[in-house]
Coordinates of C-alpha atoms and ligand atoms in Angstrom, one line a residue:
X1 CA 29.3 -40.3 35.8
X2 CA 30.5 -39.6 39.1
X3 CA 27.0 -39.6 41.6
X4 CA 27.1 -35.9 43.0
X5 CA 24.1 -36.7 45.2
X6 CA 26.1 -39.4 47.7
X7 CA 28.9 -36.8 47.6
X8 CA 31.0 -36.5 50.0
X9 CA 30.4 -39.5 52.2
X10 CA 30.0 -42.4 49.2
X11 CA 31.5 -41.8 45.4
X12 CA 29.9 -43.7 43.2
X13 CA 30.4 -43.7 39.6
X14 CA 27.4 -44.7 37.4
X15 CA 27.7 -46.1 33.8
X16 CA 24.8 -45.3 31.1
X17 CA 23.9 -47.1 28.4
X18 CA 20.7 -45.6 27.4
X19 CA 19.7 -41.8 26.7
X20 CA 16.7 -41.8 29.0
X21 CA 19.2 -42.8 31.9
X22 CA 21.3 -39.8 31.2
X23 CA 18.2 -37.4 31.0
X24 CA 16.7 -38.6 34.1
X25 CA 20.5 -38.4 35.8
X26 CA 19.8 -34.6 34.5
X27 CA 16.8 -34.4 36.2
X28 CA 17.6 -35.9 39.7
X29 CA 21.4 -33.8 40.1
X30 CA 23.7 -37.0 39.6
X31 CA 25.3 -34.3 37.3
X32 CA 24.9 -30.9 37.6
X33 CA 26.2 -27.4 36.8
X34 CA 25.4 -25.7 33.8
X35 CA 29.0 -26.5 31.9
X36 CA 28.6 -30.5 32.8
X37 CA 24.5 -30.7 32.3
X38 CA 25.6 -29.5 28.7
X39 CA 28.4 -31.8 27.8
X40 CA 26.0 -35.0 29.4
X41 CA 23.3 -34.4 26.7
X42 CA 25.8 -34.0 23.7
X43 CA 27.6 -37.3 25.1
X44 CA 23.7 -38.9 26.2
X45 CA 22.6 -37.5 22.4
X46 CA 25.5 -39.5 20.7
X47 CA 24.5 -42.9 23.1
X48 CA 20.7 -42.7 22.0
X49 CA 21.9 -41.7 18.4
X50 CA 23.2 -45.0 18.6
X51 CA 19.9 -46.9 19.2
X52 CA 18.1 -44.8 16.7
X53 CA 16.6 -46.9 13.6
X54 CA 18.2 -45.5 10.6
X55 CA 14.8 -45.2 8.2
X56 CA 13.6 -42.2 10.1
X57 CA 16.7 -41.1 12.0
X58 CA 16.8 -37.5 11.9
X59 CA 12.9 -37.1 13.2
X60 CA 13.9 -39.1 16.0
X61 CA 16.9 -37.5 16.9
X62 CA 14.9 -34.4 16.9
X63 CA 12.6 -35.7 19.3
X64 CA 15.3 -37.2 21.4
X65 CA 16.9 -33.3 21.0
X66 CA 13.5 -32.2 22.8
X67 CA 13.2 -34.6 25.8
X68 CA 16.7 -33.6 26.8
X69 CA 15.5 -30.3 26.5
X70 CA 13.0 -30.7 28.6
X71 CA 15.3 -32.0 31.6
X72 CA 16.2 -29.2 32.9
X73 CA 15.1 -24.8 32.2
X74 CA 17.7 -22.8 33.1
X75 CA 21.2 -23.7 32.6
X76 CA 21.4 -22.5 28.6
X77 CA 24.5 -24.5 28.3
X78 CA 21.8 -27.3 27.8
X79 CA 20.6 -26.1 24.8
X80 CA 23.3 -24.9 23.4
X81 CA 25.1 -28.3 23.3
X82 CA 21.4 -29.7 22.1
X83 CA 21.9 -27.0 19.2
X84 CA 25.2 -27.9 18.4
X85 CA 24.4 -31.6 18.0
X86 CA 21.2 -30.4 16.0
X87 CA 23.0 -28.5 13.6
X88 CA 25.4 -31.9 13.0
X89 CA 22.4 -33.8 11.7
X90 CA 21.0 -30.7 9.8
X91 CA 24.1 -30.4 8.7
X92 CA 24.7 -33.6 7.3
X93 CA 21.2 -35.0 6.4
X94 CA 22.5 -36.4 2.8
X95 CA 25.3 -38.8 4.5
X96 CA 24.6 -42.5 5.5
X97 CA 23.3 -42.6 9.2
X98 CA 26.4 -44.5 10.5
X99 CA 28.6 -41.6 9.0
X100 CA 25.7 -39.4 11.3
X101 CA 26.6 -41.2 14.6
X102 CA 29.8 -40.8 13.9
X103 CA 30.1 -37.3 13.2
X104 CA 27.9 -36.7 16.3
X105 CA 29.9 -39.1 18.4
X106 CA 32.7 -36.5 17.7
X107 CA 30.7 -33.5 18.3
X108 CA 29.9 -34.3 21.7
X109 CA 33.7 -34.9 22.1
X110 CA 34.5 -31.9 20.8
X111 CA 32.1 -29.6 23.0
X112 CA 33.5 -31.8 26.4
X113 CA 37.1 -30.6 25.2
X114 CA 36.0 -27.2 24.7
X115 CA 35.0 -27.1 27.9
X116 CA 38.3 -27.8 29.3
X117 CA 39.8 -25.3 27.6
X118 CA 37.4 -22.8 28.0
X119 CA 37.9 -23.5 32.0
X120 CA 41.8 -23.3 31.6
X121 CA 41.4 -20.1 29.4
X122 CA 38.8 -18.5 32.1
X123 CA 40.4 -19.1 35.2
X124 CA 43.9 -17.8 34.3
X125 CA 42.0 -14.4 33.0
X126 CA 39.8 -14.7 36.3
X127 CA 43.7 -15.1 38.7
X128 CA 44.8 -12.0 37.8
X129 CA 41.8 -10.1 39.1
X130 CA 42.0 -12.4 43.0
X131 CA 44.1 -10.4 45.7
X132 CA 47.4 -12.0 46.3
X133 CA 46.2 -12.8 49.5
X134 CA 42.8 -13.0 50.7
X135 CA 39.8 -14.5 51.6
X136 CA 36.8 -15.5 48.4
X137 CA 33.1 -16.4 49.1
X138 CA 31.6 -18.6 47.0
X139 CA 27.8 -19.8 46.2
X140 CA 27.4 -23.2 45.0
X141 CA 29.6 -25.5 43.2
X142 CA 31.2 -24.1 40.0
X143 CA 34.2 -26.4 40.1
X144 CA 35.5 -29.0 38.3
X145 CA 32.2 -31.3 39.1
X146 CA 29.8 -28.5 37.5
X147 CA 32.1 -29.0 34.6
X148 CA 35.0 -30.6 32.0
X149 CA 37.5 -29.1 33.5
X150 CA 38.8 -27.7 36.2
X151 CA 35.8 -25.4 36.9
X152 CA 34.7 -22.3 36.5
X153 CA 34.9 -20.2 39.5
X154 CA 36.8 -22.8 41.6
X155 CA 39.2 -22.6 38.6
X156 CA 39.7 -19.1 38.9
X157 CA 40.8 -20.1 42.4
X158 CA 42.8 -23.0 41.7
X159 CA 44.8 -20.6 38.8
X160 CA 45.4 -18.3 41.7
X161 CA 46.3 -20.5 44.0
X162 CA 48.6 -21.7 41.7
X163 CA 50.5 -18.5 40.8
X164 CA 51.1 -18.1 44.0
X165 CA 48.5 -16.0 45.4
X166 CA 47.8 -17.3 48.9
X167 CA 43.5 -17.9 48.8
X168 CA 41.5 -19.5 50.9
X169 CA 37.8 -19.4 50.7
X170 CA 34.2 -19.5 52.6
X171 CA 32.0 -21.7 51.0
X172 CA 28.3 -20.5 51.6
X173 CA 26.3 -24.4 52.4
X174 CA 23.9 -23.4 49.4
X175 CA 20.6 -24.8 50.8
X176 CA 18.4 -26.5 50.1
X177 CA 20.5 -28.9 48.1
X178 CA 23.7 -27.9 50.3
X179 CA 26.1 -28.0 46.7
X180 CA 28.6 -26.1 48.6
X181 CA 29.0 -27.3 51.8
X182 CA 29.1 -31.1 50.1
X183 CA 31.1 -30.6 46.8
X184 CA 32.7 -27.1 47.1
X185 CA 34.2 -28.0 50.2
X186 CA 35.2 -31.4 49.1
X187 CA 36.9 -30.3 45.7
X188 CA 38.7 -27.7 47.8
X189 CA 39.7 -30.2 50.6
X190 CA 41.1 -32.2 47.5
X191 CA 42.9 -28.7 46.4
X192 CA 44.5 -28.6 49.4
X193 CA 43.1 -25.0 49.2
X194 CA 41.6 -23.8 52.7
X195 CA 38.2 -24.0 52.7
X196 CA 35.3 -22.5 55.7
X197 CA 32.3 -24.0 54.9
X198 CA 29.2 -21.3 56.6
X199 CA 25.3 -21.2 56.3
X200 CA 23.4 -18.8 54.0
X201 CA 22.7 -16.8 56.2
X202 CA 26.5 -15.7 58.0
X203 CA 28.1 -14.3 54.7
X204 CA 26.8 -10.5 55.7
X205 CA 28.4 -10.7 59.1
X206 CA 31.0 -11.9 57.9
X207 CA 31.3 -9.1 54.9
X208 CA 30.7 -6.7 58.0
X209 CA 33.7 -7.8 59.6
X210 CA 36.3 -7.4 56.7
X211 CA 36.5 -11.3 56.2
X212 CA 36.0 -11.3 53.2
X213 CA 38.0 -10.3 49.7
X214 CA 36.1 -10.7 47.0
X215 CA 33.1 -13.1 45.7
X216 CA 33.1 -15.2 42.7
X217 CA 30.0 -17.1 41.3
X218 CA 29.3 -18.7 38.6
X219 CA 26.2 -19.0 36.4
X220 CA 23.5 -21.0 34.3
X221 CA 22.4 -18.5 32.2
X222 CA 23.7 -14.7 31.6
X223 CA 21.6 -12.2 29.6
X224 CA 22.7 -9.8 27.2
X225 CA 22.6 -7.3 28.6
X226 CA 24.4 -8.6 32.1
X227 CA 22.0 -9.8 34.2
X228 CA 23.3 -13.6 36.2
X229 CA 20.8 -16.5 36.9
X230 CA 22.8 -18.5 39.1
X231 CA 21.9 -20.6 42.2
X232 CA 19.5 -19.5 44.8
X233 CA 20.7 -17.1 47.4
X234 CA 23.7 -15.1 44.8
X235 CA 20.9 -12.5 44.7
X236 CA 21.6 -11.8 48.5
X237 CA 25.1 -12.4 48.4
X238 CA 25.6 -10.0 45.8
X239 CA 23.8 -7.4 47.4
X240 CA 25.8 -7.8 51.0
X241 CA 28.6 -7.5 48.6
X242 CA 27.7 -4.1 46.9
X243 CA 27.0 -3.0 50.4
X244 CA 30.5 -3.7 51.7
X245 CA 32.0 -2.6 48.3
X246 CA 33.4 -5.9 48.1
X247 CA 33.9 -6.8 44.0
X248 CA 31.6 -9.3 42.7
X249 CA 32.7 -11.6 40.2
X250 CA 30.9 -14.2 38.1
X251 CA 32.8 -17.0 35.9
X252 CA 31.1 -17.2 32.7
X253 CA 31.7 -19.5 29.9
X254 CA 30.3 -17.9 27.0
X255 CA 28.7 -21.4 26.6
X256 CA 26.6 -20.1 29.6
X257 CA 26.1 -16.6 28.0
X258 CA 22.6 -16.2 26.6
X259 CA 22.5 -13.1 24.1
X260 CA 19.3 -13.9 22.5
X261 CA 17.8 -13.1 26.8
X262 CA 17.6 -9.8 26.6
X263 CA 17.5 -9.7 30.5
X264 CA 17.1 -11.4 33.8
X265 CA 13.3 -11.2 33.8
X266 CA 13.1 -13.8 30.3
X267 CA 15.3 -16.4 32.3
X268 CA 13.0 -19.5 33.3
X269 CA 13.6 -20.2 36.6
X270 CA 13.5 -23.5 37.7
X271 CA 11.2 -24.6 40.5
X272 CA 12.6 -27.6 41.8
X273 CA 10.5 -30.7 44.1
X274 CA 9.3 -29.2 48.0
X275 CA 11.0 -31.8 49.2
X276 CA 14.4 -30.7 48.8
X277 CA 13.4 -28.2 51.3
X278 CA 10.7 -29.8 53.6
X279 CA 13.4 -33.2 53.9
X280 CA 16.8 -33.2 54.8
X281 CA 18.2 -37.1 54.9
X282 CA 14.5 -38.3 54.7
X283 CA 13.7 -36.6 57.4
X284 CA 10.9 -33.8 57.4
X285 CA 11.8 -30.4 59.5
X286 CA 8.4 -28.8 58.4
X287 CA 4.9 -29.5 59.6
X288 CA 3.2 -31.6 57.2
X289 CA 1.0 -29.8 54.8
X290 CA 2.8 -26.3 55.4
X291 CA 2.9 -24.8 51.7
X292 CA 6.8 -24.8 50.7
X293 CA 8.4 -22.8 47.6
X294 CA 12.0 -23.8 46.2
X295 CA 13.3 -22.2 43.1
X296 CA 16.6 -23.2 41.9
X297 CA 17.9 -20.0 40.2
X298 CA 17.7 -15.8 40.8
X299 CA 19.1 -13.3 38.9
X300 CA 21.4 -10.7 40.1
X301 CA 21.0 -7.4 38.0
X302 CA 23.9 -6.5 36.3
X303 CA 24.1 -3.3 38.6
X304 CA 26.2 -5.7 40.7
X305 CA 28.5 -7.2 39.1
X306 CA 32.2 -6.4 38.9
X307 CA 33.2 -7.7 36.4
X308 CA 32.4 -11.1 33.9
X309 CA 35.0 -13.5 33.7
X310 CA 34.7 -15.8 30.3
X311 CA 37.4 -18.0 28.2
X312 CA 37.8 -14.5 25.6
X313 CA 38.3 -12.2 28.5
X314 CA 36.6 -10.0 31.3
X315 CA 33.4 -8.0 30.6
X316 CA 33.2 -4.8 32.7
X317 CA 29.9 -2.9 32.2
X318 CA 28.7 -2.0 29.9
X319 CA 27.6 -5.8 29.4
X320 CA 25.0 -5.4 26.4
X321 CA 28.8 -4.4 24.5
X322 CA 31.8 -5.9 26.2
X323 CA 29.3 -9.2 26.3
X324 CA 28.9 -9.4 22.9
X325 CA 32.5 -8.4 21.7
X326 CA 33.6 -11.5 23.8
X327 CA 31.4 -13.8 22.9
X328 CA 31.0 -14.8 19.1
X329 CA 29.0 -17.8 17.4
X330 CA 26.1 -19.7 17.7
X331 CA 23.1 -19.0 20.1
X332 CA 21.5 -21.6 21.8
X333 CA 18.5 -23.0 19.8
X334 CA 15.3 -23.4 21.7
X335 CA 16.5 -22.6 24.6
X336 CA 12.9 -21.8 26.7
X337 CA 12.8 -17.7 27.2
X338 CA 10.5 -16.8 29.9
X339 CA 7.4 -14.7 28.3
X340 CA 7.1 -10.9 29.1
X341 CA 4.5 -10.6 32.1
X342 CA 1.2 -9.2 30.6
X343 CA 0.7 -5.8 32.7
Ligands
LIG1 O1 21.2 -26.8 40.6 P1 22.2 -26.7 40.3 O2 23.4 -27.7 40.7 O3 22.9 -27.6 38.6 O4 23.1 -25.5 39.6 C1 24.4 -25.0 40.0 C2 24.3 -23.9 39.6 O5 23.8 -23.1 40.2 C3 26.3 -23.0 39.6 O6 27.1 -22.3 39.9 C4 26.3 -23.0 37.9 O7 26.0 -23.8 37.4 C5 27.8 -22.7 37.5 S1 28.7 -24.0 37.6 C6 30.1 -23.7 36.7

């Protein structure tokens, strides 16, 4: 894995031989971004299966699935990929353990290849929505680093450029982990797409000045009604876009759409370490002992979303109908869903 914590200053690849280390890599953001987390978990499970003893393989594999499922709560791709791997064991329980290990490796590679293909198809659908010439704002990183392929939101931008459109990008820096400043800017520079990094609180200013033609972001989990969980700060961008009548697009491979989750209130929001907020490059910025909140994601209500772009086509409101039509196949198994708050 390319260690994303060190980008853009250092490009360090890590080799994992133990599934426990893959789980840690997901928790600590060596690999991040919903589709990439799903692929990494599938690969990690195939890796872990190699060293599980044959006599209690199914039981130990289930334990491993649960350990991966506990890595991060919001991106549904994680649970979707684990469920695909689990099904391989469930449906082939009678076969020799070596065959199961081979089938698991094959399934992990299929998940990887499907993501590549979904990126490509989604990007083509999305590219058609962008203007011939214009500036697109994005938040966080939904590029190749966050997926197996060319990315989702950034894939759309790359495909639009490849189709001859004159696109430039404003990248929100995306506090506190700076996925925009560090990762999106790094990817776009490599793609030779003009990019301007802004701090998160500048988006409204540039929209007011007419500098932004469209917004496109990725998603960690989109509910059946079209509510979109994505990196913290996405909701504020969507509100600003609505205020300025700028289209707000979400690039969502179907692996990130959770039809079992009725609405955004039910999406669990990861709370990460306060250190991510209080420290920058190991230097403490806040007074010692001050309270800190660090929700990693927020939910953008579906009314603020102009369209949701999947590999199977573009969903428009009402999303409860259009998403159900575009998403086929398996659910996400034991994806945590937040219990309704008692009143
Ligand atoms: O905490 P992260 O960096 O894993 O959060 C990533 C995001 O919020 C992305 O926008 C989302 O996963 C979509 S990536 C195609």
